[in-house]
Short mmCIF file of C-alpha atoms in Angstrom, two decimals:
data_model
loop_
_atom_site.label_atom_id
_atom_site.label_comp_id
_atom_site.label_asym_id
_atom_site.label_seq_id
_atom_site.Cartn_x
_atom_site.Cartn_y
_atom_site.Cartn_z
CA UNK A 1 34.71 -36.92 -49.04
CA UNK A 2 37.97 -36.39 -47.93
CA UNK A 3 37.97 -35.88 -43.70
CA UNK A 4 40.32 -33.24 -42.49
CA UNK A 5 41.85 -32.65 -38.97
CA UNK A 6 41.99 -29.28 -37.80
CA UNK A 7 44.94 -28.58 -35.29
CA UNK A 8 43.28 -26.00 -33.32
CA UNK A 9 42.03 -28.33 -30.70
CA UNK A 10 45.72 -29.58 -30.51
CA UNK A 11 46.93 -25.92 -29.64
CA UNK A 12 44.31 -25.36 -27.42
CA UNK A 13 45.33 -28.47 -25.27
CA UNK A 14 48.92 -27.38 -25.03
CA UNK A 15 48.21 -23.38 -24.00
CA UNK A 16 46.15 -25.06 -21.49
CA UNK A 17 48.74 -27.46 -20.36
CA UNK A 18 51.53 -24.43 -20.79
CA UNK A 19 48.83 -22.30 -18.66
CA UNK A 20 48.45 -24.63 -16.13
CA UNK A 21 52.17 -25.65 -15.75
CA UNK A 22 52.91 -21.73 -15.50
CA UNK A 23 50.26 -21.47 -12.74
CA UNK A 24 51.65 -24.30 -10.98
CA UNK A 25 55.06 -22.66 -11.16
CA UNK A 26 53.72 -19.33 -9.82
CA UNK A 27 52.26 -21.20 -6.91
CA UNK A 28 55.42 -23.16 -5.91
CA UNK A 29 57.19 -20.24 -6.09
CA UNK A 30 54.88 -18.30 -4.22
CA UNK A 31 55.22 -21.00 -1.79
CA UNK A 32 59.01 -21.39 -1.56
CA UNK A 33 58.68 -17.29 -1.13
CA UNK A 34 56.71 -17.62 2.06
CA UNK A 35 58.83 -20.23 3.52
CA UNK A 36 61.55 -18.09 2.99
CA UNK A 37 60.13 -15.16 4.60
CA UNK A 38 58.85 -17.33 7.54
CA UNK A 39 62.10 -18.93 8.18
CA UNK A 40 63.71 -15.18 7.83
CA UNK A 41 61.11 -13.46 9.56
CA UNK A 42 60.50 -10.99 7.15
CA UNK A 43 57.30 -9.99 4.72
CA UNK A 44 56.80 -11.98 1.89
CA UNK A 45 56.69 -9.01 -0.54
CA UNK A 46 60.65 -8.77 0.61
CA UNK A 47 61.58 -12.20 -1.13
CA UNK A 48 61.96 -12.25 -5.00
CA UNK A 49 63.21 -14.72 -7.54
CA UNK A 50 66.85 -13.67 -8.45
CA UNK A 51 68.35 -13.66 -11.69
CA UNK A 52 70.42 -16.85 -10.51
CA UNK A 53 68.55 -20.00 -10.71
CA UNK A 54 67.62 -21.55 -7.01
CA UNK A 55 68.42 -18.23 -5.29
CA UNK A 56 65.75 -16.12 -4.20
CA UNK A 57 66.26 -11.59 -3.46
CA UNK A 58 65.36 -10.40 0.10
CA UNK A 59 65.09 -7.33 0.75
CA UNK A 60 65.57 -5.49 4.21
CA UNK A 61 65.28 -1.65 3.57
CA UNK A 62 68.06 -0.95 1.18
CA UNK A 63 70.24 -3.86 2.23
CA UNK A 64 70.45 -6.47 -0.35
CA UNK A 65 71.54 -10.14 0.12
CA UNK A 66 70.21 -13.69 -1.69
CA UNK A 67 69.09 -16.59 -0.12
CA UNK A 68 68.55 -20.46 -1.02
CA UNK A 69 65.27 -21.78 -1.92
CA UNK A 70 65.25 -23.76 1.31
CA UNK A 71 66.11 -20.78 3.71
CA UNK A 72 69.45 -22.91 4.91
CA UNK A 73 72.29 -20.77 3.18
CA UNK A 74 72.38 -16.75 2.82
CA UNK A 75 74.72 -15.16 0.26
CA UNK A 76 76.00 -11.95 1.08
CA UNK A 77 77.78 -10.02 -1.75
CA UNK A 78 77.21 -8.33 -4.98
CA UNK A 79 75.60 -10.12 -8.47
CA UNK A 80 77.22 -8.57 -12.02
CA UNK A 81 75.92 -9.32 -14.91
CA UNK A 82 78.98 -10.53 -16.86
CA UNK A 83 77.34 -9.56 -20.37
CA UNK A 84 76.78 -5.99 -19.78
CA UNK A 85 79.08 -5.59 -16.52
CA UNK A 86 76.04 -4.04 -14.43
CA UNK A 87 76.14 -4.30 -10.90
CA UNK A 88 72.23 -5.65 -10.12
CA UNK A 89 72.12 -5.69 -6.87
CA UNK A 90 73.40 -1.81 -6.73
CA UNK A 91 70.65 -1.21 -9.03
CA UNK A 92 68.49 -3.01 -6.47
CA UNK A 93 69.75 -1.18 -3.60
CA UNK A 94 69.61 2.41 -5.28
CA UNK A 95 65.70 1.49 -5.85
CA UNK A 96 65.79 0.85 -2.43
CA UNK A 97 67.49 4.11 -0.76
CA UNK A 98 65.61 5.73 -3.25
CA UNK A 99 61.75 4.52 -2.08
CA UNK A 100 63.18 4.76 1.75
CA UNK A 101 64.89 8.60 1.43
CA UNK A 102 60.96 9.23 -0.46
CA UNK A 103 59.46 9.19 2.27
CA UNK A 104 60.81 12.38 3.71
CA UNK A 105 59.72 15.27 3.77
CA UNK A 106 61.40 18.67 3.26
CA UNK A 107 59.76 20.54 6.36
CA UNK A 108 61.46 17.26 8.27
CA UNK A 109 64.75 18.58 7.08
CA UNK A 110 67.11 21.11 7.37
CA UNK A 111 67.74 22.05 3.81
CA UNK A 112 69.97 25.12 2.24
CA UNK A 113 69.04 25.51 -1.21
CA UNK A 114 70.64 27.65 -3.75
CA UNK A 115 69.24 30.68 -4.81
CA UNK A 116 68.80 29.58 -8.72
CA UNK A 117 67.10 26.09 -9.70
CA UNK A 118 68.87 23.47 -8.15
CA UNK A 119 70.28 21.14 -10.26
CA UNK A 120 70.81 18.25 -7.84
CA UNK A 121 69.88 17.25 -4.61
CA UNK A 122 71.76 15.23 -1.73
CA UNK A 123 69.97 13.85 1.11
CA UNK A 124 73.32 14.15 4.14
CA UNK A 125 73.19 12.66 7.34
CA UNK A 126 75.19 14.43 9.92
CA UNK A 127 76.37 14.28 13.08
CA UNK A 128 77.29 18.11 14.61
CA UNK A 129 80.35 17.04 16.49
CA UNK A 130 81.65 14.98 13.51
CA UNK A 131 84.77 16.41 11.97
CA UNK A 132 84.16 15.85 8.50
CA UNK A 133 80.29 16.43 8.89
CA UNK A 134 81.43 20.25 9.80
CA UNK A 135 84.12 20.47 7.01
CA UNK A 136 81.31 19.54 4.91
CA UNK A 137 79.05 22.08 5.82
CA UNK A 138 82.31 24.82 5.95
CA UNK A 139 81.59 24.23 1.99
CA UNK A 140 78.01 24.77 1.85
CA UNK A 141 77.88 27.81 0.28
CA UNK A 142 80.27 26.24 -2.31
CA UNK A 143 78.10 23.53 -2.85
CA UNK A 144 74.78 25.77 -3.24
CA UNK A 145 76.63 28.03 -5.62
CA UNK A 146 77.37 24.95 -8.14
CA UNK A 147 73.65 24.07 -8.09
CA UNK A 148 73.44 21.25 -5.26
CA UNK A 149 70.78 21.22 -2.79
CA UNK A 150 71.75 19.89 0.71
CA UNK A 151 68.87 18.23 2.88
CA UNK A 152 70.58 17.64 6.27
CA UNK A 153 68.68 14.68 8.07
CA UNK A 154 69.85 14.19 11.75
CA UNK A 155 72.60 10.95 12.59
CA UNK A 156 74.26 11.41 16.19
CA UNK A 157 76.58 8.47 15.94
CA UNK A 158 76.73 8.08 19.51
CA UNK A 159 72.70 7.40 19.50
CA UNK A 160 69.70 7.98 22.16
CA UNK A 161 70.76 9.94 25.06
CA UNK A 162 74.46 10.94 24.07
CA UNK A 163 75.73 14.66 23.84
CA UNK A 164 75.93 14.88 19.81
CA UNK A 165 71.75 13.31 20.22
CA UNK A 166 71.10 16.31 22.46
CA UNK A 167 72.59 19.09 20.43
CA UNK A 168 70.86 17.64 17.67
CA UNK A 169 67.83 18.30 19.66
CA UNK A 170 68.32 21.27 20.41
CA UNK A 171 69.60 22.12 16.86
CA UNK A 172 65.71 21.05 15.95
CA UNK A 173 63.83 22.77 18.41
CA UNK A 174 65.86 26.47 17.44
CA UNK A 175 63.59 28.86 15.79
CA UNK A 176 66.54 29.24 13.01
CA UNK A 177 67.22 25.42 12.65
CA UNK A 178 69.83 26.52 9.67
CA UNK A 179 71.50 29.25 11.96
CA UNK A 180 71.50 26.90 14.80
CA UNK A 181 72.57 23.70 12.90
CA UNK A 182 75.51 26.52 11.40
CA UNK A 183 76.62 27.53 14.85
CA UNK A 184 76.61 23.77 16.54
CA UNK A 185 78.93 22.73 13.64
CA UNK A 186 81.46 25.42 14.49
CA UNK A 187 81.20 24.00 18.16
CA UNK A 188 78.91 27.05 19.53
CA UNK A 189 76.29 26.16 22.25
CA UNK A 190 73.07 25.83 20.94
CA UNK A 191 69.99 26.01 23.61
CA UNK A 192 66.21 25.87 23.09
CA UNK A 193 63.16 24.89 24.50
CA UNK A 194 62.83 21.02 24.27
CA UNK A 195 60.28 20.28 21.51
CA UNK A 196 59.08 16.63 19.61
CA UNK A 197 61.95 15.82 16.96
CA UNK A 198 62.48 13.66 14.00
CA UNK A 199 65.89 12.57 15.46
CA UNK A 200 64.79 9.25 16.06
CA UNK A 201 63.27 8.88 13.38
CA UNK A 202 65.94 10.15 11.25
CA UNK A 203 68.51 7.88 13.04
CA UNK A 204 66.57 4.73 12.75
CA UNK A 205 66.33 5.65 8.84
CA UNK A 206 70.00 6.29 8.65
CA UNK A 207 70.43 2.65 9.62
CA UNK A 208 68.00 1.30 7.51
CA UNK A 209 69.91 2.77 4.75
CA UNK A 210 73.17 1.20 5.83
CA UNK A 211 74.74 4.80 7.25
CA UNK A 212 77.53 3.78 9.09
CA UNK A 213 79.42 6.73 9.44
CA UNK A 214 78.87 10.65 9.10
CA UNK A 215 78.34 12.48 6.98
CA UNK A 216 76.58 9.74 4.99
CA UNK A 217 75.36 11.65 1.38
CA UNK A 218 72.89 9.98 -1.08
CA UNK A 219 72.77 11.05 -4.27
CA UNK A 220 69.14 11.81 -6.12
CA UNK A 221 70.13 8.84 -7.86
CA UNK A 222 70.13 7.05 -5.39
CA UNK A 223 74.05 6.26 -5.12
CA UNK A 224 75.21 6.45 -1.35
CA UNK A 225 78.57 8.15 -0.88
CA UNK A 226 80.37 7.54 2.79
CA UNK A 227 82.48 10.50 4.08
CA UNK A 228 83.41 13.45 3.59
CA UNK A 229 83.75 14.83 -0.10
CA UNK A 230 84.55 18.29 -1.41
CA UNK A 231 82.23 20.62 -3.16
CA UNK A 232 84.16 20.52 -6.34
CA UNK A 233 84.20 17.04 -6.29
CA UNK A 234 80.85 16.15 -5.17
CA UNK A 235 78.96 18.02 -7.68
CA UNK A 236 81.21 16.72 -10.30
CA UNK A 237 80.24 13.14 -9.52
CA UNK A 238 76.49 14.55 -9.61
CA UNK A 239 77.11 15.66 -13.34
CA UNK A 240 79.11 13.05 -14.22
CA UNK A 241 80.54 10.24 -12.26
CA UNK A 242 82.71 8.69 -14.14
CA UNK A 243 84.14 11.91 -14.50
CA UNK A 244 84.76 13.26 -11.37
CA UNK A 245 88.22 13.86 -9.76
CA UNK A 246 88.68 12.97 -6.40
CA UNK A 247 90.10 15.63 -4.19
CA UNK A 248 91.11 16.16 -0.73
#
């Protein structure tokens, strides 16, 4: 009788040695991920692998950087993919802005909407004694009338206690916060009764997002866009990017 060897319990050893070298993997890099985030002081969760061998993803709000698998070096910059030219940490970031600018809601902004269906929406942060925050806003009726939706979220540059953080107050606490935030960008006195505001909030958010500068527009993609921009322009690049024109 002829004896023959079945290979089965062959491939059984090796998916459990491939199993339990995978598992072993997971935990060292689970471990290497909470050294990381110890030495960083940040939450695990906000350390990934990267797509570059030996450099790990952290993650602080929308900020983006990489970091070695011993915590010593930091690498600040952007990562392409050379095959398809994409920008991955953009991509990265745009999830980012995205999850962050999420978590506001409209009745915590001050939002004029066009009459129709909007076809896009920009989140702006704006400070009311910023030039270019009120040449912005001189174009908001442009802007609704080629479909964009502006929510306003509040970002006096000078921060906690200065005069733009105090209009912006009181821009808040006016029963007509659209009328009000209208008038304080054309440099009328705004007053109202002192009431609890997002502004803080709002601020702290801006900088999470990287908003260094007013107006500071993100895009429902998620794209951030610093400075001013014209209506024409703006919801151009909301269509179509790569197709927009810049203007003046």
């Amino acid at each position: 009788m002829t004896t023959r060897f079945s290979c089965l319990p062959v491939l059984a050893a090796l998916a459990l040695a491939c199993a339990g070298a995978a598992v072993a993997q997971a935990a060292k890099t689970d471990d290497v991920r909470a050294q990381i985030a110890k030495r960083l002081e940040i939450k695990v969760e906000d350390v990934r692998p990267s797509p570059i061998d030996g450099l790990y993803e952290v993650r602080a709000g929308a900020e983006v950087g990489y970091v070695s698998a011993d915590g010593r070096y930091y690498v600040n910059g952007d990562v392409f993919d050379m095959a398809s030219k994409e920008n991955l940490t953009e991509d990265v970031r745009r999830k980012g802005r995205m999850a962050l600018l999420s978590s506001i809601k409209d009745q915590d902004a001050i939002i004029f909407a066009p009459k129709a269906a909007a076809q896009h929406t920009v989140t702006v942060f704006t400070d009311v004694d910023c030039v270019h925050c009120r040449r912005m806003h001189s174009e908001i009726a442009e802007l609704n009338r080629l479909g964009v939706r502006v929510r306003y979220l509040m970002f006096p540059r000078g921060g906690p206690g200065s005069e733009s953080w105090k209009k912006a107050e009181s821009v808040w606490c006016s029963a007509d916060r659209k009328d009000a935030l209208t008038r304080a960008k054309k440099g009328e006195k705004v007053s109202a009764k002192p009431c609890d505001t997002p502004v803080a909030a709002q601020y702290e958010l801006g900088r999470s997002l990287g908003v260094n500068g007013t107006p500071g527009i993100f895009t429902d993609r998620g794209e951030y866009l610093a400075g001013y921009a014209s209506a024409a322009y703006l919801a151009a690049y909301l269509d179509e990017p790569a197709a927009a024109t810049a203007s003046d």
